XYZ file of C-alpha atoms in Angstrom:
544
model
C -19.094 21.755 6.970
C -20.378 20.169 10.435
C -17.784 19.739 13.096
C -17.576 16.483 15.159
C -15.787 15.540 17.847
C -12.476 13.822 17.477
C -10.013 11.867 19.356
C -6.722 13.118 19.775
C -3.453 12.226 20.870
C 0.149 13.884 21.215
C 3.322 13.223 19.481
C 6.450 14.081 19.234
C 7.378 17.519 17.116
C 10.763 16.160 15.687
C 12.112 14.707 12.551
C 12.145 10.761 11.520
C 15.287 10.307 12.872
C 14.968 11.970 16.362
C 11.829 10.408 16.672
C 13.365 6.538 16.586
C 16.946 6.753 17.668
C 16.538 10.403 20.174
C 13.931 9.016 22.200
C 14.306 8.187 26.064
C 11.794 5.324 26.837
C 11.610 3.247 23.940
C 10.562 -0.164 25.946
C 13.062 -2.627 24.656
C 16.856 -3.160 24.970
C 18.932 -2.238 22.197
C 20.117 -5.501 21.111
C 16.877 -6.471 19.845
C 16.644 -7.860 16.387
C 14.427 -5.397 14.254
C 15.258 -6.993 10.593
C 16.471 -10.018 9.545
C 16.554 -12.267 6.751
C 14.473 -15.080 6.362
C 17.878 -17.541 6.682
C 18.691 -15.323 9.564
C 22.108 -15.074 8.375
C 22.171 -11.335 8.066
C 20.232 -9.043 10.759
C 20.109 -5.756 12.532
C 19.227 -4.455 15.920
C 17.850 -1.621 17.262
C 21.570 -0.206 17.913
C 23.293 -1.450 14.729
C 20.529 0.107 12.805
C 21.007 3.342 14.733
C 24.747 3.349 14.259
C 24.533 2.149 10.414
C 22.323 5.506 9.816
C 24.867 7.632 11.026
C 27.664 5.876 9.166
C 25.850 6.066 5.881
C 24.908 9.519 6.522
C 28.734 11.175 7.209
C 29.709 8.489 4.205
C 27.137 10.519 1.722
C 28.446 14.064 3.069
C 31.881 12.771 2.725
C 31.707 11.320 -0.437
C 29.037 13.135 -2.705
C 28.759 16.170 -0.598
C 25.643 15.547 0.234
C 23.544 18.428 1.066
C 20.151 19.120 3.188
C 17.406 18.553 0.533
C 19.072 16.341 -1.974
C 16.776 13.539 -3.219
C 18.274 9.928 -3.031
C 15.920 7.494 -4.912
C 15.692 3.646 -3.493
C 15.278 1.221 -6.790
C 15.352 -2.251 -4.911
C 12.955 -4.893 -4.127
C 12.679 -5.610 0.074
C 16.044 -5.334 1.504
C 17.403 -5.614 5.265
C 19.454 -2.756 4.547
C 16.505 -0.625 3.459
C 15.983 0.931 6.417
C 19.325 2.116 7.485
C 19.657 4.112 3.873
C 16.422 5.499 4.402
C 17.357 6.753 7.615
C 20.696 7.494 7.177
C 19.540 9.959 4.005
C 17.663 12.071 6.617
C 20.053 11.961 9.404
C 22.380 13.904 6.425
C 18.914 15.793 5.481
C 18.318 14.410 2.438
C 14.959 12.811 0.906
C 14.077 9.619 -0.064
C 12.180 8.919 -3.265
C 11.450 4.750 -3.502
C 10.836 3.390 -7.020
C 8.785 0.148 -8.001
C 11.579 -2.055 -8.832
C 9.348 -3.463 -11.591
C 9.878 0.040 -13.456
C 10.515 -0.218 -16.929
C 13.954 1.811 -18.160
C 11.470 4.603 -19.647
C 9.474 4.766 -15.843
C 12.405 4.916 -13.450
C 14.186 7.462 -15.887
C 10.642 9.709 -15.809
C 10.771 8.803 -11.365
C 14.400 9.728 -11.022
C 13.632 12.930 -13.191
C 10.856 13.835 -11.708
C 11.998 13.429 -8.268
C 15.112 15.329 -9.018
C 17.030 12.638 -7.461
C 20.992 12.687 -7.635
C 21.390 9.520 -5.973
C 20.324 6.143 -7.267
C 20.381 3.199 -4.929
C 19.329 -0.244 -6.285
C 20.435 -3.978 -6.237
C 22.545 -6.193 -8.467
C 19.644 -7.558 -10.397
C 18.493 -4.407 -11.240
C 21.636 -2.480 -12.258
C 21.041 -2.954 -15.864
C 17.629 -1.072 -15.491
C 19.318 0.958 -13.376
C 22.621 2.396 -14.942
C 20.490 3.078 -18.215
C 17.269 5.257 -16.154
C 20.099 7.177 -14.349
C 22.116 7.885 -17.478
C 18.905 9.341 -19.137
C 18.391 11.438 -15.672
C 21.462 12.824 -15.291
C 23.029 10.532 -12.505
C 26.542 9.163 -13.044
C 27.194 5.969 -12.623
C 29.598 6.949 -9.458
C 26.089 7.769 -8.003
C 24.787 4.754 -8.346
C 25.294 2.057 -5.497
C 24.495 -1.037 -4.348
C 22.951 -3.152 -1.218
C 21.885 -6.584 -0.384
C 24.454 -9.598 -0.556
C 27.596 -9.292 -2.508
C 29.586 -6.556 -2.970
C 30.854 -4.231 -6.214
C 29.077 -5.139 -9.361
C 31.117 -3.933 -12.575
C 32.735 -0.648 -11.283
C 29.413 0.234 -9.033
C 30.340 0.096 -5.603
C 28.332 -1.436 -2.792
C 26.938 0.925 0.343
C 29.392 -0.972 2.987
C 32.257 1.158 1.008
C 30.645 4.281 1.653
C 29.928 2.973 5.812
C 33.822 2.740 5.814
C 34.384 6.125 4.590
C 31.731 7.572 7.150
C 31.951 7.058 11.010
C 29.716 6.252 13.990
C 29.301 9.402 15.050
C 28.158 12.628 13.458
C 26.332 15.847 13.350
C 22.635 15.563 12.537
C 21.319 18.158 9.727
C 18.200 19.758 11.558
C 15.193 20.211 9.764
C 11.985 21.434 10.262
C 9.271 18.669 11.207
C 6.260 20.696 9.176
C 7.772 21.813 6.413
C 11.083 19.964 5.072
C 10.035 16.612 3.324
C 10.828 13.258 4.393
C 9.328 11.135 1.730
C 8.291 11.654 -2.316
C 6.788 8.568 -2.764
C 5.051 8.036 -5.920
C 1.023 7.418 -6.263
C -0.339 4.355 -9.265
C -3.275 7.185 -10.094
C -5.976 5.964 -12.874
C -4.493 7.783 -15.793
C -1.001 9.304 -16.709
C 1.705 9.253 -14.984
C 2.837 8.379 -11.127
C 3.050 11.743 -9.371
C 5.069 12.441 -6.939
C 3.931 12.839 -3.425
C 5.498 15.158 -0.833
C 5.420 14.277 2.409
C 6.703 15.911 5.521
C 8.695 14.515 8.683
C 5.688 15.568 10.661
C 3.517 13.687 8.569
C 5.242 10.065 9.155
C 5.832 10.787 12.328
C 1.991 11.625 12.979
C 0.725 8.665 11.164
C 2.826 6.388 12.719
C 2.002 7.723 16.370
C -1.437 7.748 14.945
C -1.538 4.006 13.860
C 0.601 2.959 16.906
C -2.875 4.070 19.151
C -4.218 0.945 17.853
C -1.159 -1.202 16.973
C 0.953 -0.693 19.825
C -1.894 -2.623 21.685
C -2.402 -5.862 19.708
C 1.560 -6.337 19.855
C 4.531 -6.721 22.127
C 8.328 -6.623 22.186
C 10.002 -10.098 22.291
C 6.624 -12.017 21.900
C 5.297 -11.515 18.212
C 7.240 -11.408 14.782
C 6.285 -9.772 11.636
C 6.501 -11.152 8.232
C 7.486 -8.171 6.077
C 6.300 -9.058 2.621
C 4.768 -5.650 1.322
C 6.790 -3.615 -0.978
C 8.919 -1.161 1.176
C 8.393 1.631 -2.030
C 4.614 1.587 -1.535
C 3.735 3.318 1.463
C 1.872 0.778 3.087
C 4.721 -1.516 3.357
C 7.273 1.730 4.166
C 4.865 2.814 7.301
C 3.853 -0.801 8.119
C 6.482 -2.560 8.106
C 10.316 -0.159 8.294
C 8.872 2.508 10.538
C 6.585 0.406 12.960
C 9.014 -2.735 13.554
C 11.681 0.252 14.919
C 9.134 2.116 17.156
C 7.379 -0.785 18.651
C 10.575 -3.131 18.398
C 9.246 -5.579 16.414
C 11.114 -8.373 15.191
C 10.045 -8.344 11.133
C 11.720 -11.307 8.895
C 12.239 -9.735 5.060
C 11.201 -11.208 2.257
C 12.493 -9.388 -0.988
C 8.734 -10.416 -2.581
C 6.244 -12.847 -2.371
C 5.944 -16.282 -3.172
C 3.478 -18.241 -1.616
C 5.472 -21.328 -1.047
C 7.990 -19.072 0.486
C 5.536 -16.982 2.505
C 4.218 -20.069 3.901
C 7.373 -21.876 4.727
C 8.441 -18.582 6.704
C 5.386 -18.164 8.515
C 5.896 -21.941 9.401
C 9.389 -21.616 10.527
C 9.618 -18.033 12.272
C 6.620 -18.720 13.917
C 5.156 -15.670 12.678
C 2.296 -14.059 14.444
C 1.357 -10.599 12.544
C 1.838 -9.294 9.335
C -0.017 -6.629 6.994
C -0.821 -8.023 3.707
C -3.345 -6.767 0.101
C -6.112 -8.830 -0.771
C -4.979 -10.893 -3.059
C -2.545 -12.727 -0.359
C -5.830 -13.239 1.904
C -7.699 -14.831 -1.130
C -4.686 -17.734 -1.641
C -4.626 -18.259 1.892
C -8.681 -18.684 1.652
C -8.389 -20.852 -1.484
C -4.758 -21.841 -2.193
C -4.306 -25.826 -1.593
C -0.758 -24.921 -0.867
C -1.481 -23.287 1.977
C -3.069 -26.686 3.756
C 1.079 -27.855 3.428
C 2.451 -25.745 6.199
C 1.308 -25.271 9.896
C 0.258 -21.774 10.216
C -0.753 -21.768 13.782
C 1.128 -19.221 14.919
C -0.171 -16.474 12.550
C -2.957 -14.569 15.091
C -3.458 -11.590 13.412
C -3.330 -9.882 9.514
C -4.385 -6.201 9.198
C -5.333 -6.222 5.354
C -5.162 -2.560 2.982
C -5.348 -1.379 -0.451
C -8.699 -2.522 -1.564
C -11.466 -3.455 -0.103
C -12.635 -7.225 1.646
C -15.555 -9.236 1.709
C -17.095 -10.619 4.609
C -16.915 -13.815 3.154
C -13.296 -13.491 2.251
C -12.636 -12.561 5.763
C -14.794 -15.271 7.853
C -13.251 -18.218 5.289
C -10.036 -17.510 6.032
C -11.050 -17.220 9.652
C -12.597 -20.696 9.265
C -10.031 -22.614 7.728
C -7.038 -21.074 9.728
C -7.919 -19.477 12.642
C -6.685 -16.227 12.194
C -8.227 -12.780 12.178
C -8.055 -10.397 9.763
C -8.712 -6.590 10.103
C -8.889 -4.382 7.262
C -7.085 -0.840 7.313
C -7.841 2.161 4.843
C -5.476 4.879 3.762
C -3.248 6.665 0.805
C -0.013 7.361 -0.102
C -1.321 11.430 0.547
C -1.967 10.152 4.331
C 0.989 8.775 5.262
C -1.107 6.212 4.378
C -2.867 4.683 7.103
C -6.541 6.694 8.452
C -9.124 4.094 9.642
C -8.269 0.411 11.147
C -10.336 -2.004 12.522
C -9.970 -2.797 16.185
C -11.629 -5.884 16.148
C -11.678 -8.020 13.192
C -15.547 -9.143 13.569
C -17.086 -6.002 14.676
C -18.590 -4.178 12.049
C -17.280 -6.899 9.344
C -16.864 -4.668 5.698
C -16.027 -1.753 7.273
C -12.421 -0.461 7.870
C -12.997 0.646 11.278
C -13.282 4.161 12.904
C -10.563 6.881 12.125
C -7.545 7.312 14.091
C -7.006 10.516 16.354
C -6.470 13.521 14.826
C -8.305 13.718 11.941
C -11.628 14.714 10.514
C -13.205 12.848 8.191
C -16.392 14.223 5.955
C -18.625 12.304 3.665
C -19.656 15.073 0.262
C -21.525 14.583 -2.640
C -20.469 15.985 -5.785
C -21.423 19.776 -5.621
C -19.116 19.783 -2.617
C -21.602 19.938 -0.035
C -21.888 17.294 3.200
C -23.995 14.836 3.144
C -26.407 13.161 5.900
C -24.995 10.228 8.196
C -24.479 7.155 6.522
C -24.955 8.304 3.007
C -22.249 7.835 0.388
C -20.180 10.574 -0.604
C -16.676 11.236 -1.411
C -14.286 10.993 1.492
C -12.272 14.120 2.903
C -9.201 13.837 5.011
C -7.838 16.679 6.918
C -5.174 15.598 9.649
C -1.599 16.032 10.210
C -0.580 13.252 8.326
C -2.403 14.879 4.950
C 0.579 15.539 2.177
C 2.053 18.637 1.102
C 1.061 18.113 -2.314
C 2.316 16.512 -5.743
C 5.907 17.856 -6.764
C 6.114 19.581 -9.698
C 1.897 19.720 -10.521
C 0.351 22.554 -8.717
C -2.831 21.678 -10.664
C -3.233 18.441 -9.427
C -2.535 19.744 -6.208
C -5.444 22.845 -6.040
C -7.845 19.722 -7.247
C -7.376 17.370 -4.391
C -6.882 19.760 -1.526
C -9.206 22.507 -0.368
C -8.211 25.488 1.031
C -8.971 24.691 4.976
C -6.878 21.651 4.515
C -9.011 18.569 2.971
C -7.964 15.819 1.231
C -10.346 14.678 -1.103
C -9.788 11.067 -1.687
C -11.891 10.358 -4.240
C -12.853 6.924 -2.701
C -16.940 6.819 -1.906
C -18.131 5.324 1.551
C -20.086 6.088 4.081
C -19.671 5.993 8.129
C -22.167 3.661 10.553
C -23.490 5.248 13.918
C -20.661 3.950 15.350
C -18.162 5.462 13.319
C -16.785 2.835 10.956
C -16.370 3.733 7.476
C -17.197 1.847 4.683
C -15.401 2.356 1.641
C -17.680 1.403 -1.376
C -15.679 2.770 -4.565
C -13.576 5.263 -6.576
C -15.241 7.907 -7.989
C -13.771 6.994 -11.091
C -14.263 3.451 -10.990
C -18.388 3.876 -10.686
C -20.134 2.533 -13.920
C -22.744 5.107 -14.573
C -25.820 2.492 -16.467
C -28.877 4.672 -17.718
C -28.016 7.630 -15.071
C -27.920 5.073 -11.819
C -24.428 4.623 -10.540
C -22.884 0.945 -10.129
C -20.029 0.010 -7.565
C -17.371 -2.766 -8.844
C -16.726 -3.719 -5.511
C -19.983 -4.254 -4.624
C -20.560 -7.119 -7.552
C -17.243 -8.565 -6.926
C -17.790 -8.994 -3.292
C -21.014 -10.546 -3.738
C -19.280 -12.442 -6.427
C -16.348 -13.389 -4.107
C -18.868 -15.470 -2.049
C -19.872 -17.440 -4.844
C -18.462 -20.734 -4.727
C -17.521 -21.032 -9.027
C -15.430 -17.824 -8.524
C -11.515 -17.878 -7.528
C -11.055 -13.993 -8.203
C -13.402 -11.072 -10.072
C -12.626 -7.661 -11.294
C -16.003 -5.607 -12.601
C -15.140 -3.038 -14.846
C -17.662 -1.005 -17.517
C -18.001 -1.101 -21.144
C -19.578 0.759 -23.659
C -22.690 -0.707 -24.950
C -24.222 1.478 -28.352
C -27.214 -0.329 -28.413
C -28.404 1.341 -25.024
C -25.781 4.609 -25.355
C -24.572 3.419 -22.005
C -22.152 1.532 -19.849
C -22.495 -1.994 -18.494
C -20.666 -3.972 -16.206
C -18.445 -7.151 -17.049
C -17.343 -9.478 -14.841
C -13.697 -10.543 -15.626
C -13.782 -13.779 -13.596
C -10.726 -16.686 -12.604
C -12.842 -19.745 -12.439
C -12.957 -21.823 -9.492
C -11.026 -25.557 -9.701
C -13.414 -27.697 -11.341
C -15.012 -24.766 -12.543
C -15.895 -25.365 -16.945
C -15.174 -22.007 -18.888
C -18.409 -21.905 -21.334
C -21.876 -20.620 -21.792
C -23.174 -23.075 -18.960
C -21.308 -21.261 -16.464
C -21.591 -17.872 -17.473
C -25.377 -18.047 -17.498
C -25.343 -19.711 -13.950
C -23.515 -17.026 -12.854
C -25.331 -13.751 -14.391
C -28.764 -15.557 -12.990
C -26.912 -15.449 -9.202
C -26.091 -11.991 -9.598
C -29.454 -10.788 -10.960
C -31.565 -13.068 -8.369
C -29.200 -10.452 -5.415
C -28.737 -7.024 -6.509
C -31.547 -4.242 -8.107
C -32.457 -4.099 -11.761
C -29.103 -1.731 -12.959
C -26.342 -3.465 -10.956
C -26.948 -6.734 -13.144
C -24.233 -8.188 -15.363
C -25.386 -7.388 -18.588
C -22.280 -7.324 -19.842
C -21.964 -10.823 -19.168
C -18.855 -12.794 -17.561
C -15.410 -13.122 -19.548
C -12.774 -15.558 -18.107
C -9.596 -14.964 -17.657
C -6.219 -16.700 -15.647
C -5.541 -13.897 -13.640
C -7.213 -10.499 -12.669
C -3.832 -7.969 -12.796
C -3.514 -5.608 -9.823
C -0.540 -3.584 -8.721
C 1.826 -4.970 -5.625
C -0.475 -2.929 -3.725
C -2.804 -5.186 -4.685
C -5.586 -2.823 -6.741
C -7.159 -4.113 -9.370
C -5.597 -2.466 -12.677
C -8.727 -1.756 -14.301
C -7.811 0.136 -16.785
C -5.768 -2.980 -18.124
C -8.959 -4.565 -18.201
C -11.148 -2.104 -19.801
C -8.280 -1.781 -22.732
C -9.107 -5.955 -23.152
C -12.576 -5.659 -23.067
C -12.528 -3.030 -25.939
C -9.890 -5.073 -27.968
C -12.511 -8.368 -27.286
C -15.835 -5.779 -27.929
C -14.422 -4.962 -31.068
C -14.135 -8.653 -32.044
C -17.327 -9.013 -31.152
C -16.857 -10.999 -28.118
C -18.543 -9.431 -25.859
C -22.389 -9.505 -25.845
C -24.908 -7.620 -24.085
C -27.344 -9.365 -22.450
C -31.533 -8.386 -21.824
């Protein structure tokens, strides 16, 4: 494997905790606001954050008897307490496992089993879900506890009750930075289910130093506020938006989820100016005609992960709104974040160059390196790469080689400048008559095409050739007619701008929405299960 040259920086060889609340030059006064609400009504500085960890932390020993290594799982949409449980768990030593709060009973019961877990924190709307998952798992209900407004909920205590029983003061657990986890946060995969990744103290606190490099210099204390919006159990919203706000003291206004209306309105009145969104918030802001309601001047900058943008995408919203977006790559097994643009219109479609510390190699499928800028599969190795999945060594020996690489299984390649472009999954690639075909190429060319609102491309099986073709699941444009008029239109565009085997002869299907995870990936499995249900009524038709 070739060696290159890589940027490196230093950072601090201490847990979470230590790293945020131990540290002597942290550049902003501990009264500043870190999280608040988006009525302001409930907040927390840097100090009552700090001092709400430690009370939470003696509260858990004191209470549960809470011991170094114990698993606490976070069921809860965004919350301002979020981060002061999360912290609080590892100031006692513990880990913290956060769970989509759109889990199904049978999901959170697999998450909480899974993760071992003997905690269960979650809100009141959720406690029905909740109570049911943790009696399947094992966790009595005096485990179970509560945060946001209000207080007890139907003998299920709220975390302010365990604050009172704790104290402001207290004796940190130590752990080991390399070695004792932090985080098992759970990845969406393709197929089966969410596994469980294991990540260190030395990993978050790597990544965040890491992505700090390049985010510490596009914001500043007391000037710019953060809209936090992604979900705080997906890592991109955990590293993004709880641990950066608190090293870079960041003021970041909550919002339990999104609603545009809402989003907009909060931009309008907290005068936002950053935040770190998915895709498919950049395409309303692009297209929405709510958007054109509020005054979003103040909004300078959105870095932009999960799935890949289009240069289009990025230049309209640029056009109509003034603001610049950068796009970011990474994976809940990094900690997440390795690449990010510096500038949002140098090398547009590309994520950027890789942070310090890392080495990143492009390989084709017999595991062996490719030549600069060819595709391949993307390897990781860095201290931010994961430990491995919990509880699935085999899953484990698959993604990581021995000498420490993380093999993504994302395809790009890296310009002579070093900005990567990421072009697919591995297993997203529909393989037509032996030539390979990238969904994310078709739907970014379709993304610039002015009948199209959103597109997913996704394969199906056609007998007649023995092979697969792509689809294009497409929301119409306003104005836009569903019908045959349309569809041809739009198959002629693609095949007039792409080679002979990347043409849509599946055709187009419509559809009201394209689904995608809060991450905001396109769930094409969901799709291809559709298409197969539609093939088999025969409504979907190959075309010449």
């Amino acid at each position: 494997m070739a060696k290159e040259e890589i940027e490196r920086i230093e950072y601090p060889n201490t847990d979470i905790w230590s790293t945020l609340f131990d540290r002597k030059n942290k550049g902003f006064p501990d009264d500043t606001v870190i999280y608040t609400t988006p009525s302001s009504s409930h907040s927390y500085t840097y100090q009552q954050t700090r001092q709400t960890t430690i009370a939470f932390a003696t509260g858990l020993r004191h209470h549960f008897s809470f011991q170094k290594g114990q698993v606490l799982a976070l069921f809860a949409p965004n919350c301002i307490d979020t981060p002061a449980i999360t912290w609080g768990t590892h100031f006692a030593g513990g880990i913290v496992s956060p769970a989509n709060p759109a889990y199904t009973v049978r999901e959170l019961a697999h998450h909480l089993k899974d993760s071992g877990s003997s905690i269960l924190i979650t809100q009141a709307q959720l406690l029905k879900v909740a109570l049911q998952a943790a009696q399947e798992a094992g966790i009595p209900k005096t485990h179970v506890l509560l945060i946001g407004e209000g207080g007890a909920v139907d003998g299920v205590r709220h975390f302010s009750e365990i604050l009172k029983e704790g104290g402001s003061e207290g004796d940190r657990v130590k752990v080991d930075p390399k070695t004792d986890l932090a985080f098992l946060v759970y990845s969406s995969g393709t197929t089966g289910l969410p596994k469980g990744v294991m990540l260190s103290h030395e990993n978050i606190v790597a990544d965040l130093f890491m992505g700090a490099s390049v985010e510490g210099g596009l914001t500043r204390t007391g000037r710019d506020r953060v809209l936090s919006v992604l979900p705080y159990y997906h890592i991109y919203g955990l590293q993004c938006l709880v641990h950066f706000p608190m090293l870079l003291g960041l003021t970041t206004v909550v919002m339990p989820s999104f609603n545009l209306p809402d989003f907009c309105r909060i931009i309008q009145e907290h005068r936002i100016t950053y935040t770190y969104l998915a895709p498919p918030v950049i395409l309303h802001l692009a297209k929405s005609p709510i958007v054109s309601d509020y005054d979003l001047t103040s909004l300078k900058t959105i870095t932009s992960g999960a799935a890949p943008l289009t240069k289009e995408l990025i230049f309209g919203v640029h056009k109509r709104l003034g603001i610049h977006v950068k796009q970011a790559y990474g994976l809940s097994e990094t900690s997440p974040v390795t690449h990010i643009q510096k500038h949002w219109d140098v090398a547009l479609g590309s994520v950027g160059p890789a942070l310090p510390n890392q080495t990143v190699l492009f390989m084709s499928p017999d595991a062996k390196e490719v030549p600069h800028g060819t595709e391949g599969e993307i390897w990781i190795r860095g201290p931010n790469v994961f430990k491995g999945y919990l509880n699935n060594e085999n899953a484990t020996k698959e993604c990581l080689t021995e000498d420490g690489f993380f093999k993504t299984g994302d395809i790009g390649y890296r310009d002579e400048d070093g900005n990567m472009y990421v072009t697919d999954r591995v297993k997203e690639l529909i393989k037509y008559k032996g030539f390979q075909v990238a969904p994310a190429e078709l739907e970014g060319l379709l993304m610039g095409m002015e009948d199209v609102q959103d597109v997913a491309v996704v394969g199906v099986h056609d007998k007649e050739r023995e092979t697969e073709i792509p689809v294009a699941c497409i929301v119409p444009a306003k104005g836009v007619v569903r019908g045959r008029e349309a569809e041809e239109r739009i198959v002629k565009w693609v095949a007039e701008r792409v080679a002979g085997h990347k043409q849509l002869r599946g055709g187009v299907r419509w559809v009201d929405e394209v689904p995608k995870s809060a991450s905001g990936k396109i769930l094409r499995r969901e799709l291809r299960t559709w298409l197969k249900e539609e093939k088999e009524k025969g409504r979907v038709k190959a075309r010449l």
